[in-house]
Short mmCIF file of C-alpha atoms in Angstrom, two decimals:
data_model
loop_
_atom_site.label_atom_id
_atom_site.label_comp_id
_atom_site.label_asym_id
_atom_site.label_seq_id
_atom_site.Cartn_x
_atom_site.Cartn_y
_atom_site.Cartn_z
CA UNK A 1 9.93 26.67 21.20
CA UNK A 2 8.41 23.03 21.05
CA UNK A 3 10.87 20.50 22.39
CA UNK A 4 13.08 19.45 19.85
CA UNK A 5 12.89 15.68 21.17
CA UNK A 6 9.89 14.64 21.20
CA UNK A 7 7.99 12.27 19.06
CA UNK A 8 4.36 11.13 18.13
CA UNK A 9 3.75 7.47 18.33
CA UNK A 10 3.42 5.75 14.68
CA UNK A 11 2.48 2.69 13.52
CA UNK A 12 5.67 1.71 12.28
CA UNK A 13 7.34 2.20 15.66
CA UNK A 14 6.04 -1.30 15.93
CA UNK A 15 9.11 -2.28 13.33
CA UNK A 16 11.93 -3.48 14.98
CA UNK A 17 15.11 -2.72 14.84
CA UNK A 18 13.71 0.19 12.86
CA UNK A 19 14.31 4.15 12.33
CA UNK A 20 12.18 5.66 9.73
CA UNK A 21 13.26 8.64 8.62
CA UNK A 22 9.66 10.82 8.61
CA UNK A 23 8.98 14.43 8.49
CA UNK A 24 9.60 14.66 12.69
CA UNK A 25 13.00 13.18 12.30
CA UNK A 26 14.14 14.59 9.17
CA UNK A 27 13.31 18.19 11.08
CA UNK A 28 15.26 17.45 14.25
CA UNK A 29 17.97 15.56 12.33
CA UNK A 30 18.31 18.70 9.85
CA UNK A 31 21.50 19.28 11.14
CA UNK A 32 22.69 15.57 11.62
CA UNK A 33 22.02 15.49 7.71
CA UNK A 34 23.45 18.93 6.66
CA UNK A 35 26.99 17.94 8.54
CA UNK A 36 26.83 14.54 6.80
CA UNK A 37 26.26 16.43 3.33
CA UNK A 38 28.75 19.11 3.99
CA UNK A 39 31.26 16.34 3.97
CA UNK A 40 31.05 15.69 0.31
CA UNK A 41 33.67 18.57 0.27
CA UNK A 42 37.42 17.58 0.80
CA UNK A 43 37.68 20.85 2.25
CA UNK A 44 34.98 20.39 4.71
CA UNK A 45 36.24 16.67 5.34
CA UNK A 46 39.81 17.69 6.38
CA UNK A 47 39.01 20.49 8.73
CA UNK A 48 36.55 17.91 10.55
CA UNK A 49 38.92 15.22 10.81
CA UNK A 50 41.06 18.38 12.07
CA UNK A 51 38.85 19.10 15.09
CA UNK A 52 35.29 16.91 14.80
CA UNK A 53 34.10 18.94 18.11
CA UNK A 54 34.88 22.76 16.97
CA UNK A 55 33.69 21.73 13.43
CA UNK A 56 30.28 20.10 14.44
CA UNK A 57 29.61 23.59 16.54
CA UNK A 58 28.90 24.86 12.82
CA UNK A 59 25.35 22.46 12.71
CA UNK A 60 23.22 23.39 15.82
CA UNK A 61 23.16 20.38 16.91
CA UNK A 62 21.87 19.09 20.19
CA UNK A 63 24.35 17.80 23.05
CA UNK A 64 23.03 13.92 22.41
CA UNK A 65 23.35 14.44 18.43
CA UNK A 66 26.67 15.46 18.75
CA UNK A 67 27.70 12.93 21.10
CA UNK A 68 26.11 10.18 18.31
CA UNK A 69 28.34 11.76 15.87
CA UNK A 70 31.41 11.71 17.63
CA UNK A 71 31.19 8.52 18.74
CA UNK A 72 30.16 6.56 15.50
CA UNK A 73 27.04 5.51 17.42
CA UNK A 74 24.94 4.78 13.89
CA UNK A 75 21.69 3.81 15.49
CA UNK A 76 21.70 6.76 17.76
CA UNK A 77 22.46 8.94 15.00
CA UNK A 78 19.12 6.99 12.90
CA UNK A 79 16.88 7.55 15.91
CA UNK A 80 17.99 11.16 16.67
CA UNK A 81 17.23 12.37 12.97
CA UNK A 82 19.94 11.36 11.09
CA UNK A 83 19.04 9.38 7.34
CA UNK A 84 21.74 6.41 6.22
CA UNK A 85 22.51 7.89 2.89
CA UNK A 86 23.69 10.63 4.59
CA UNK A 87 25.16 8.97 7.73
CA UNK A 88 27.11 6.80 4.50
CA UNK A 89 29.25 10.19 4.19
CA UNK A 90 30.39 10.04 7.33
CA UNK A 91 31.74 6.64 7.42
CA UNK A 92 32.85 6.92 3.83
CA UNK A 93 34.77 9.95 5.64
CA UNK A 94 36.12 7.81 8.30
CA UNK A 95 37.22 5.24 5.27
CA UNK A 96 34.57 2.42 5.91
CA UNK A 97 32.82 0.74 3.58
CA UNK A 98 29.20 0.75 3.99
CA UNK A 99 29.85 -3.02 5.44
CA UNK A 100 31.32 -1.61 8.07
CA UNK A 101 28.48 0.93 9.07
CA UNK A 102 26.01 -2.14 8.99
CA UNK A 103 27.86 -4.61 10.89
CA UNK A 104 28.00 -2.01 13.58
CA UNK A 105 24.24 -1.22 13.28
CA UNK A 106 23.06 -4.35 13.20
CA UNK A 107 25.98 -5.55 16.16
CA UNK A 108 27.49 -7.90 14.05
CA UNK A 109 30.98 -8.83 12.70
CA UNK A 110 31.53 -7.85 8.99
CA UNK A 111 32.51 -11.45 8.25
CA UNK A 112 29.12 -12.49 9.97
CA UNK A 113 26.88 -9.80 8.44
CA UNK A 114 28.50 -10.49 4.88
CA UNK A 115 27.61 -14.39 5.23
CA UNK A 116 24.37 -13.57 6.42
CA UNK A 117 23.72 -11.31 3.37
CA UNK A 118 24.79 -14.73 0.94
CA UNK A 119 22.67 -17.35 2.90
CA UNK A 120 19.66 -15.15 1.71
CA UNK A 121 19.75 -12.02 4.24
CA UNK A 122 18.01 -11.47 7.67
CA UNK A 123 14.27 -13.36 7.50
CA UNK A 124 11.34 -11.17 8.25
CA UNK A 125 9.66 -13.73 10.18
CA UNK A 126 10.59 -12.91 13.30
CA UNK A 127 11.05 -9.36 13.07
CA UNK A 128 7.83 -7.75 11.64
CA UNK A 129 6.53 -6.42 14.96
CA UNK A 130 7.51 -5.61 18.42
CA UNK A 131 4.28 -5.88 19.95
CA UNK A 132 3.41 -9.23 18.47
CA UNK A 133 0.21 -7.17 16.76
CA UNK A 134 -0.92 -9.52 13.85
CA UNK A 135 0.56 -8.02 10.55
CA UNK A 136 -2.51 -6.98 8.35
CA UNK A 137 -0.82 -7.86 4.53
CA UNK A 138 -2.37 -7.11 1.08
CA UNK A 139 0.44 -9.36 -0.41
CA UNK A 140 1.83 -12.19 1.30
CA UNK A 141 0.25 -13.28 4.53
CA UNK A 142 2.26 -12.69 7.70
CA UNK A 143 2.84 -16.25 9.75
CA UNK A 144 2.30 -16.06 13.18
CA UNK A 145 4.37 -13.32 15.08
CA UNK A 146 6.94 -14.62 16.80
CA UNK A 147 7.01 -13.05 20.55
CA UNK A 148 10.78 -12.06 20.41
CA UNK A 149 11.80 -9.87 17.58
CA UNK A 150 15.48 -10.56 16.68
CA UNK A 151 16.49 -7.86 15.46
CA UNK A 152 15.78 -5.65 18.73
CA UNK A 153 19.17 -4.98 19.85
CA UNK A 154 22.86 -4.49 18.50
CA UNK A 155 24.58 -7.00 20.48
CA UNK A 156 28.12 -4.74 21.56
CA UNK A 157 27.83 -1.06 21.33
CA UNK A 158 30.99 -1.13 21.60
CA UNK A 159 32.08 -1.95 18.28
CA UNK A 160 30.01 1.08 17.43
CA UNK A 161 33.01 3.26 19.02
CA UNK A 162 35.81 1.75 18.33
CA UNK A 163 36.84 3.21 15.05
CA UNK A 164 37.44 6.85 15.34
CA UNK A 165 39.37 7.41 11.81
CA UNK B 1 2.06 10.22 -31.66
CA UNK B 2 4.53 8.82 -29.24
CA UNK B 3 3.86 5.70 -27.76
CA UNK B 4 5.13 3.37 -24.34
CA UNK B 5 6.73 0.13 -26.19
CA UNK B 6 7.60 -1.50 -22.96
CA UNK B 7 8.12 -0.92 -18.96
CA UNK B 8 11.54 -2.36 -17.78
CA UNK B 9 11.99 -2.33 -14.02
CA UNK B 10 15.18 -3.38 -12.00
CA UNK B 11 17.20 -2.57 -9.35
CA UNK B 12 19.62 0.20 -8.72
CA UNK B 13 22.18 -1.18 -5.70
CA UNK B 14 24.86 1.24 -5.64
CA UNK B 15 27.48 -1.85 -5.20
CA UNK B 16 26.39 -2.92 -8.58
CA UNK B 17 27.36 0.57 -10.28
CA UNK B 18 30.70 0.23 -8.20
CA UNK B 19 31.54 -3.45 -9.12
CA UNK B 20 30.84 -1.80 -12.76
CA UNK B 21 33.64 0.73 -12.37
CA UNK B 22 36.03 -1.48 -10.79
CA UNK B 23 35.63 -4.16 -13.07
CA UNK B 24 34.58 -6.93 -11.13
CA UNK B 25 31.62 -7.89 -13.80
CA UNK B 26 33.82 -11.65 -14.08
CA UNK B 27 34.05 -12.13 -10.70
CA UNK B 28 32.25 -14.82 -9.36
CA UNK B 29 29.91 -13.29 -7.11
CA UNK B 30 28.88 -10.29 -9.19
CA UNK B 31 28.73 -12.95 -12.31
CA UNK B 32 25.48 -14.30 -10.54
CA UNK B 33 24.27 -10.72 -10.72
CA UNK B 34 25.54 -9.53 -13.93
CA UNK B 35 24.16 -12.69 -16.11
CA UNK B 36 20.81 -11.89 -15.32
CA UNK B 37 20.94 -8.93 -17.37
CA UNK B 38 22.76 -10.38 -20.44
CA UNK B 39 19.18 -11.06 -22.10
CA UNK B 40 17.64 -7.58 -21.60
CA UNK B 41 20.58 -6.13 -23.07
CA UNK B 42 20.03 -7.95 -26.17
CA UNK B 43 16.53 -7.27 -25.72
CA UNK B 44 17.30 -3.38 -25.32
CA UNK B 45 19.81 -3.29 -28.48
CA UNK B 46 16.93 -4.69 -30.15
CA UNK B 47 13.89 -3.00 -28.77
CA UNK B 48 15.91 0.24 -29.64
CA UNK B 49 13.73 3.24 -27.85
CA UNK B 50 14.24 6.71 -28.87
CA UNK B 51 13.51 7.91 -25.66
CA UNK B 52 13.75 6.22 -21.96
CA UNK B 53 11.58 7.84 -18.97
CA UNK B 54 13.62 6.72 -15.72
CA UNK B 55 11.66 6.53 -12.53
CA UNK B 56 14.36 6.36 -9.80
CA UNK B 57 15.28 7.99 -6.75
CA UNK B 58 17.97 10.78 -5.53
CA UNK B 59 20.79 9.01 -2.62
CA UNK B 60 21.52 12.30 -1.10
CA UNK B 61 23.05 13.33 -4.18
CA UNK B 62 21.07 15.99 -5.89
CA UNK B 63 19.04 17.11 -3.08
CA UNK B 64 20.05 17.23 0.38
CA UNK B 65 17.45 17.37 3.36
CA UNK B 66 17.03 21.55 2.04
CA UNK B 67 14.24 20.37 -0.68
CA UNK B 68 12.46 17.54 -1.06
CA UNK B 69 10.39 16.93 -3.82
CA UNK B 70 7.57 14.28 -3.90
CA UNK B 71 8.06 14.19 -8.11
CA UNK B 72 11.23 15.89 -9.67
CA UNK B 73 10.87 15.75 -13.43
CA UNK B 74 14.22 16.62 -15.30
CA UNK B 75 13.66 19.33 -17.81
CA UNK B 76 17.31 19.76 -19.20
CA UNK B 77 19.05 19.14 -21.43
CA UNK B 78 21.72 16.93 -19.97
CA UNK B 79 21.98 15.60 -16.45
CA UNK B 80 26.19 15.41 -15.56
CA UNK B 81 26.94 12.11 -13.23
CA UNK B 82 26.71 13.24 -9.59
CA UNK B 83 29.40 12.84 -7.57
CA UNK B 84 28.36 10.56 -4.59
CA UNK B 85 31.59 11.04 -2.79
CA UNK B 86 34.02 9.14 -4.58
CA UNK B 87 34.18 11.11 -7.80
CA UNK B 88 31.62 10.95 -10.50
CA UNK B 89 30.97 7.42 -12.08
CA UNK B 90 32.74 7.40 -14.87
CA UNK B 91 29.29 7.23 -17.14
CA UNK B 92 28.58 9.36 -19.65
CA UNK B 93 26.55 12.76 -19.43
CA UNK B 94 23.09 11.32 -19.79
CA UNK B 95 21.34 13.66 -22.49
CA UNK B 96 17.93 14.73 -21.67
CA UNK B 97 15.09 14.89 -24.13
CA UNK B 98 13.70 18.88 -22.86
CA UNK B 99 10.91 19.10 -25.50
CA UNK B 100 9.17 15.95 -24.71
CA UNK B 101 9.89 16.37 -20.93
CA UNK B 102 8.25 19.62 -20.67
CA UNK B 103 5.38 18.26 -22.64
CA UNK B 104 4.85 15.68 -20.00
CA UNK B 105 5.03 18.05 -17.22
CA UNK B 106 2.23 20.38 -18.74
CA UNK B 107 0.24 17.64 -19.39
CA UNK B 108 0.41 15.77 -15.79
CA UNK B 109 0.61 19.04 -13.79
CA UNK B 110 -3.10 19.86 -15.72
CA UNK B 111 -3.99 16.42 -15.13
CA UNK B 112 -3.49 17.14 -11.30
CA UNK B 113 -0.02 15.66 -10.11
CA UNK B 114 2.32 18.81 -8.74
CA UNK B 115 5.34 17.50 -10.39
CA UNK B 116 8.54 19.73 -9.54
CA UNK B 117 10.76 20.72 -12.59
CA UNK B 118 14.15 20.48 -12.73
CA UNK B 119 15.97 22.30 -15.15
CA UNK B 120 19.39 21.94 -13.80
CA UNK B 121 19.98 18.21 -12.01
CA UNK B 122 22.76 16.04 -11.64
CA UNK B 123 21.77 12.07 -11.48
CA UNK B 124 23.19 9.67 -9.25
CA UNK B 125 23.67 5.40 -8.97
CA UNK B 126 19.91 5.36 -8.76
CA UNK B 127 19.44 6.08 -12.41
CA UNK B 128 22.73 5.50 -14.17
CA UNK B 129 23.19 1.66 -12.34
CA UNK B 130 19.79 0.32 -14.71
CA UNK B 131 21.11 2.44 -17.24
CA UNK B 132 24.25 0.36 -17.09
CA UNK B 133 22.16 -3.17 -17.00
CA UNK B 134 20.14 -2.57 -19.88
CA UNK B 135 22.60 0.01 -21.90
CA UNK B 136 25.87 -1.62 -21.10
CA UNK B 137 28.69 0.99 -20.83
CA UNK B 138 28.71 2.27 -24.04
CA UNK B 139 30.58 6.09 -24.81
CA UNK B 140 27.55 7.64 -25.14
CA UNK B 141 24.26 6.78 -24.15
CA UNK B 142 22.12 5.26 -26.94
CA UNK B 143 19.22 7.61 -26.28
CA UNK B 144 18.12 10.62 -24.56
CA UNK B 145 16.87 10.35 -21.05
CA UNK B 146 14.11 11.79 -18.78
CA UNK B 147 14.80 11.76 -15.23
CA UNK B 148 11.90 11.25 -12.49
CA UNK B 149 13.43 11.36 -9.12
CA UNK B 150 10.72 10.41 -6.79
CA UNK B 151 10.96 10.86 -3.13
CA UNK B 152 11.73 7.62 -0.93
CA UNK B 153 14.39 8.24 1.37
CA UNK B 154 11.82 10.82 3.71
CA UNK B 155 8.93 9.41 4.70
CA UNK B 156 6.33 9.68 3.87
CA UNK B 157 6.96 8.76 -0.17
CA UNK B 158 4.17 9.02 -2.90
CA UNK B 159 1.18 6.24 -1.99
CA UNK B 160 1.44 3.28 -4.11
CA UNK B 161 -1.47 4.11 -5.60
CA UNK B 162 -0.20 7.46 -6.30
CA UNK B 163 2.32 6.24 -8.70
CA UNK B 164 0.33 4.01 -10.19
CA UNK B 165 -2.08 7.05 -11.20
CA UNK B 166 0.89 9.18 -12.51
CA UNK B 167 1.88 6.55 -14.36
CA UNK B 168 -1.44 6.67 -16.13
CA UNK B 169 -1.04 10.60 -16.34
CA UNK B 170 2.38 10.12 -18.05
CA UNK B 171 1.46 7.37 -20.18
CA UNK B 172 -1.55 9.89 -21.57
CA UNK B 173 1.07 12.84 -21.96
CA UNK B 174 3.53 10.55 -24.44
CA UNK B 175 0.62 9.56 -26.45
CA UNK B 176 -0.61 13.25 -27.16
CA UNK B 177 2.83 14.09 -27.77
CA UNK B 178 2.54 14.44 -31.81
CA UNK B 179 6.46 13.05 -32.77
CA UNK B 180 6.38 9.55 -33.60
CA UNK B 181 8.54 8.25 -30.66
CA UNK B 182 8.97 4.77 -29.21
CA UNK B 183 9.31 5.00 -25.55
CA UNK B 184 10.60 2.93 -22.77
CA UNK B 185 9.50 3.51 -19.05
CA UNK B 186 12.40 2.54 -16.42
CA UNK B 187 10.93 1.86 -13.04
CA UNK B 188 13.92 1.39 -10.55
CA UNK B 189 15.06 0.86 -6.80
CA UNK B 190 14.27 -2.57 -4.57
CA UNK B 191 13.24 -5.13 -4.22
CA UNK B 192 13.28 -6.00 -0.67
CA UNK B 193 16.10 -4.33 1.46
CA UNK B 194 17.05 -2.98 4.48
CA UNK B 195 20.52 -0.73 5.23
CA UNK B 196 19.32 1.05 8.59
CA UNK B 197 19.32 0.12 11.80
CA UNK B 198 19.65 -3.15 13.64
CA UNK B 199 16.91 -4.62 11.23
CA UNK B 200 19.87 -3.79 8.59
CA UNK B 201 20.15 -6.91 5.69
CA UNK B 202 16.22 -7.82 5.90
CA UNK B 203 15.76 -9.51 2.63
CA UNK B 204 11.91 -10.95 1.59
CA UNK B 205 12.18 -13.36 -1.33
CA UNK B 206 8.36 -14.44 -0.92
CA UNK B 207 7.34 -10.70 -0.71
CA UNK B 208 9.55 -10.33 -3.74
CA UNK B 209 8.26 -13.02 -5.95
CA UNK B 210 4.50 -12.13 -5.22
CA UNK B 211 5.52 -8.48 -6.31
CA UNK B 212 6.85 -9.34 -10.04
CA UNK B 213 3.95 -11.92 -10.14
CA UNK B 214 0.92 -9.49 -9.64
CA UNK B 215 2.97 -6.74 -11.42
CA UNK B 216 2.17 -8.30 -14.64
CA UNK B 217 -0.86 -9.21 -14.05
CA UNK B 218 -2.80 -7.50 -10.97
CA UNK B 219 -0.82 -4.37 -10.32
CA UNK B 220 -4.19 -2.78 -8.77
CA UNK B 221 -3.46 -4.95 -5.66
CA UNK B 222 -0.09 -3.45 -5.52
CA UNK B 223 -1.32 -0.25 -5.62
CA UNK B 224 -3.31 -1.19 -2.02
CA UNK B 225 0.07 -2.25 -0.08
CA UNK B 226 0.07 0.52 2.32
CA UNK B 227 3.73 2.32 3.17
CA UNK B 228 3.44 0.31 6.83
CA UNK B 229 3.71 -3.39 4.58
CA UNK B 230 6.31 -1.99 2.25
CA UNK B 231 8.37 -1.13 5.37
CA UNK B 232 7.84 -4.30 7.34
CA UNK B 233 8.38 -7.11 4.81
CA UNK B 234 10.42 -5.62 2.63
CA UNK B 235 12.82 -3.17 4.74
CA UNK B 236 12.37 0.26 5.55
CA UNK B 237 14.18 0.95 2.00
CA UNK B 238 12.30 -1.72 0.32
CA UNK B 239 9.71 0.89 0.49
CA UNK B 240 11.27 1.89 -3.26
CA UNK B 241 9.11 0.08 -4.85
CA UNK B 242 6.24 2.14 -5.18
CA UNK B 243 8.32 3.36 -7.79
CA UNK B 244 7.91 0.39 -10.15
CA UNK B 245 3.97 1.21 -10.19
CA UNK B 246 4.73 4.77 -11.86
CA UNK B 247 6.36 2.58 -14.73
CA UNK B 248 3.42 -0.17 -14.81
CA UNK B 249 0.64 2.29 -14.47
CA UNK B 250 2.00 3.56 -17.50
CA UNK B 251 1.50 0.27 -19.35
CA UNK B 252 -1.75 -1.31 -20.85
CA UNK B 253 -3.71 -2.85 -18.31
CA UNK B 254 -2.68 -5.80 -20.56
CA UNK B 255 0.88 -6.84 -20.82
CA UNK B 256 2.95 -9.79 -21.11
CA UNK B 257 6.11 -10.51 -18.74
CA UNK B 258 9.06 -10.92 -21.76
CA UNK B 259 11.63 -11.67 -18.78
CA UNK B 260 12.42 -12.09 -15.51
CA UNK B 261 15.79 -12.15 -13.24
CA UNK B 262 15.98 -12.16 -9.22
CA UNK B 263 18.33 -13.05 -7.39
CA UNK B 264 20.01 -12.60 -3.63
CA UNK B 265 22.29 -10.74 -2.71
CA UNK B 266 24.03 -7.53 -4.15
CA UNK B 267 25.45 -6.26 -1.18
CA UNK B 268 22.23 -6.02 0.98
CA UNK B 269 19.77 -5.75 -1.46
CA UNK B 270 17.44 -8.26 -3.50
CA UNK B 271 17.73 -7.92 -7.19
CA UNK B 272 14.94 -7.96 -9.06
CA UNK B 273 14.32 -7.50 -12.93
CA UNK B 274 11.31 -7.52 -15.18
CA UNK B 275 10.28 -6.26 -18.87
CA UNK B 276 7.25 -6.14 -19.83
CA UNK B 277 5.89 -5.49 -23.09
CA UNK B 278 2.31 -4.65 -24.46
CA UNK B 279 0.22 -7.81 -25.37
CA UNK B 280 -0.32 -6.59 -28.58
CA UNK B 281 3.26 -5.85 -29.59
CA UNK B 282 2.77 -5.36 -33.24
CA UNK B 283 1.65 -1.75 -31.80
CA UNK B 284 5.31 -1.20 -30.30
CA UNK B 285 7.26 -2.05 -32.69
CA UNK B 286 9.07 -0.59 -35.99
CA UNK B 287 9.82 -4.16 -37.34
CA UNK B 288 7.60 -6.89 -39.00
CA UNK B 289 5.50 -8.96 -36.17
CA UNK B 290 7.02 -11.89 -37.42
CA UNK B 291 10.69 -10.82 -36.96
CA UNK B 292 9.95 -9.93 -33.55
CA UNK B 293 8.63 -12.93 -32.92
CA UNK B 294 11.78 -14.70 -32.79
CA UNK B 295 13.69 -12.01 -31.12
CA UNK B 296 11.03 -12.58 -27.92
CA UNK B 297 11.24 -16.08 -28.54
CA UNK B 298 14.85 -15.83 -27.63
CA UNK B 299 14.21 -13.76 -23.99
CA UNK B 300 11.87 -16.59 -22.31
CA UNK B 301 11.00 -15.49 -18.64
CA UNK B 302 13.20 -16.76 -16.26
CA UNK B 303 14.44 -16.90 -12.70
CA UNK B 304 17.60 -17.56 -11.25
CA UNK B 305 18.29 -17.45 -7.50
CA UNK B 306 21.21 -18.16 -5.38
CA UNK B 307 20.57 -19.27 -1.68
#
């Protein structure tokens, strides 16, 4: 069987602060997603929040995908296969509102993300490319890459555990 | 002979549908939003389609990672509201139109585009939130609805290009469709937007704005953005708006912008709005030219931001 980790480089692994959720993900993150959807069920929901470990054994999922998962660790959950609308179900499980998932993906405050959101949202200049590779745009010309992307890094993980519902 | 009176495209923020239910419409910040949309109601209740084609895309609602279907055409007879986890939206059941949807199908699976057919579907904030912004919340919807779900949350999605073309497909299918039916064409989902990852809250306004400009009049260089711009300057969920060319290709190559609305934020999305209308209207509509004259003289274009 073909390691269920690993990953072809793509050109849009060059996007920051970014998980796209492709074909390769979406087939090692099958059972990220199926747990997520299976909590659209009351039934389901209660006899996770019952026992999360003995009802994730249901998903064959890997050791570091259920770790993700029990720990409200939303990024690792994005990069090990897992899709937001469906990672949404489990915080709307846990009772947060989607605010809450993306202050702790992007390692803000809610308060901070919310008034970031008013002034206009996060700019792109600045975070188009890791690599600094000049952005090749049928649209709107790219400005000059800046060499730090800001968005590389949620600032505390540890906000991203905190909450266990 | 059917025919395409006008392409409406907008956003579908889920926030917007739930501000909608809650009734927060008056509240200052969803005001901003809500406004925008006051004009293309009036234009709607005016325009009066018999049919609506709604491009949008399925949240996790309908289909789960199990199937994933590039094109989904509904088929049915009536799509019930989804529930996305907090109950239904208390919308009505949005009645399909099964005769002219299966026409379309034939005719754009023969013209080469695989479509997948639904004939069982529920619909979720993707299509009933524009419904909502152009409709209102009336009891019943004012006119039967076909569904196209189109794939954007796995990537790859349908090319630009691509849904430009099917637009074209499905714009050829209405008009050898023998009733005499007026048709709108929703495009939905955007504009710029990010909700994943630490990148979460990207927002383009520049990216935007050059979208809705070259919509109306060079959509052909939207059809040449390539998935990897999409996803860096307009969020990796930005990347919805490939669906807007599925509504546009199915315009004239010709059309006029009747309106416009964008503004920033709802929740972490840009919100952006445009109708567009055949240059020569006369063609479109039921009423004497002159009449509608005035009625589009009263929806000038228009662009509101807050920042």
């Amino acid at each position: 069987m073909a390691r269920k980790d690993m990953r072809k480089a793509q050109d849009y692994d060059d996007i920051p602060g970014t998980f796209v959720f492709d074909a390769e993900r979406s087939r090692q993150g099958f059972g990220i997603n199926m747990f997520c959807m299976s909590l659209m069920k009351d039934e389901n929901r209660k006899a996770f929040k019952a026992n999360e470990p003995e009802y994730l054994k249901k998903f064959n999922l890997t050791p570091a995908q259920t770790e993700a998962i029990l720990k409200r660790d939303y990024n690792r959950m994005l990069e090990l296969g897992g899709n937001i609308y469906f990672t949404a179900k489990l915080g709307a499980t846990d009772g947060h509102s989607f605010r809450h998932l993306a202050a702790v993906m992007t390692g803000s405050t809610q308060e901070d993300y919310a008034d970031m959101m008013l002034k206009g949202g996060r700019s792109v200049e600045g975070n188009r490319s890791k690599s600094g590779r000049p952005a090749k745009n049928i649209l709107v010309a790219a400005g000059k890459p800046a060499a730090k992307p800001k968005a590389s890094k949620p600032k505390s993980k540890s906000k991203a555990r905190s909450k266990r519902g | 002979m059917a025919r395409i009176i006008a392409g409406v495209a907008s956003s579908h923020v889920p926030a917007i549908g739930a501000a909608i239910d809650n009734k927060q419409t008056e509240e200052p910040y969803w005001k901003r939003v809500f406004s925008g949309f006051e004009k293309s109601k009036e234009w709607m209740a005016k325009a009066k389609p018999d049919v609506a084609i709604v491009v949008y895309n399925d949240h996790a609602s309908a289909f789960s990672v199990e199937i994933v279907p590039t094109f989904a055409l509904g088929c049915a007879a009536e799509f019930p509201p989804a529930d996305e986890g907090w109950g239904p939206r208390p919308v009505p059941v949005v009645k399909g139109h099964p005769e002219l949807a299966s026409h379309i199908a034939q005719s754009v699976i023969l013209d080469e585009f695989d479509l997948t057919i639904c004939n069982k579907m529920e619909v979720d904030h993707g299509l009933t939130v524009p419904m909502n912004l152009l409709f209102g919340s009336p009891k019943e919807w004012p006119c039967p609805v076909i569904p196209l779900a189109v794939n954007v949350v796995l990537y790859p999605p349908p090319t630009a290009h691509r849904c430009y073309m099917l637009g074209k497909a499905i714009r050829k299918a209405v008009q050898s469709y023998p009733e005499d039916l007026r048709v709108v064409i929703f495009g939905t989902g955007g504009m710029s937007h990010q909700i994943s990852g630490p990148r979460a809250g990207l927002i383009n306004s520049k990216f935007d704005k050059a979208f809705l400009d070259n919509l109306t009049r060079n959509p052909k260089k939207l059809t040449k953005i390539s998935h990897l711009e999409f996803m860096r300057e307009a969020g990796a969920e930005g990347i919805e708006m490939v669906m807007w060319l599925i509504m546009r290709g199915a315009l004239d190559d010709k059309v006029e912008e009747t309106y416009r609305f964008y503004t920033v934020p709802a929740s972490n999305t840009a919100v952006g709005h445009i109708i567009l209308e055949p240059k020569n209207k006369a063609a479109g509509k039921k009423k004497p030219a002159a009449k509608m004259k005035r009625a589009a003289a009263r929806v000038k274009p228009e662009i509101r931001r807050s920042k």
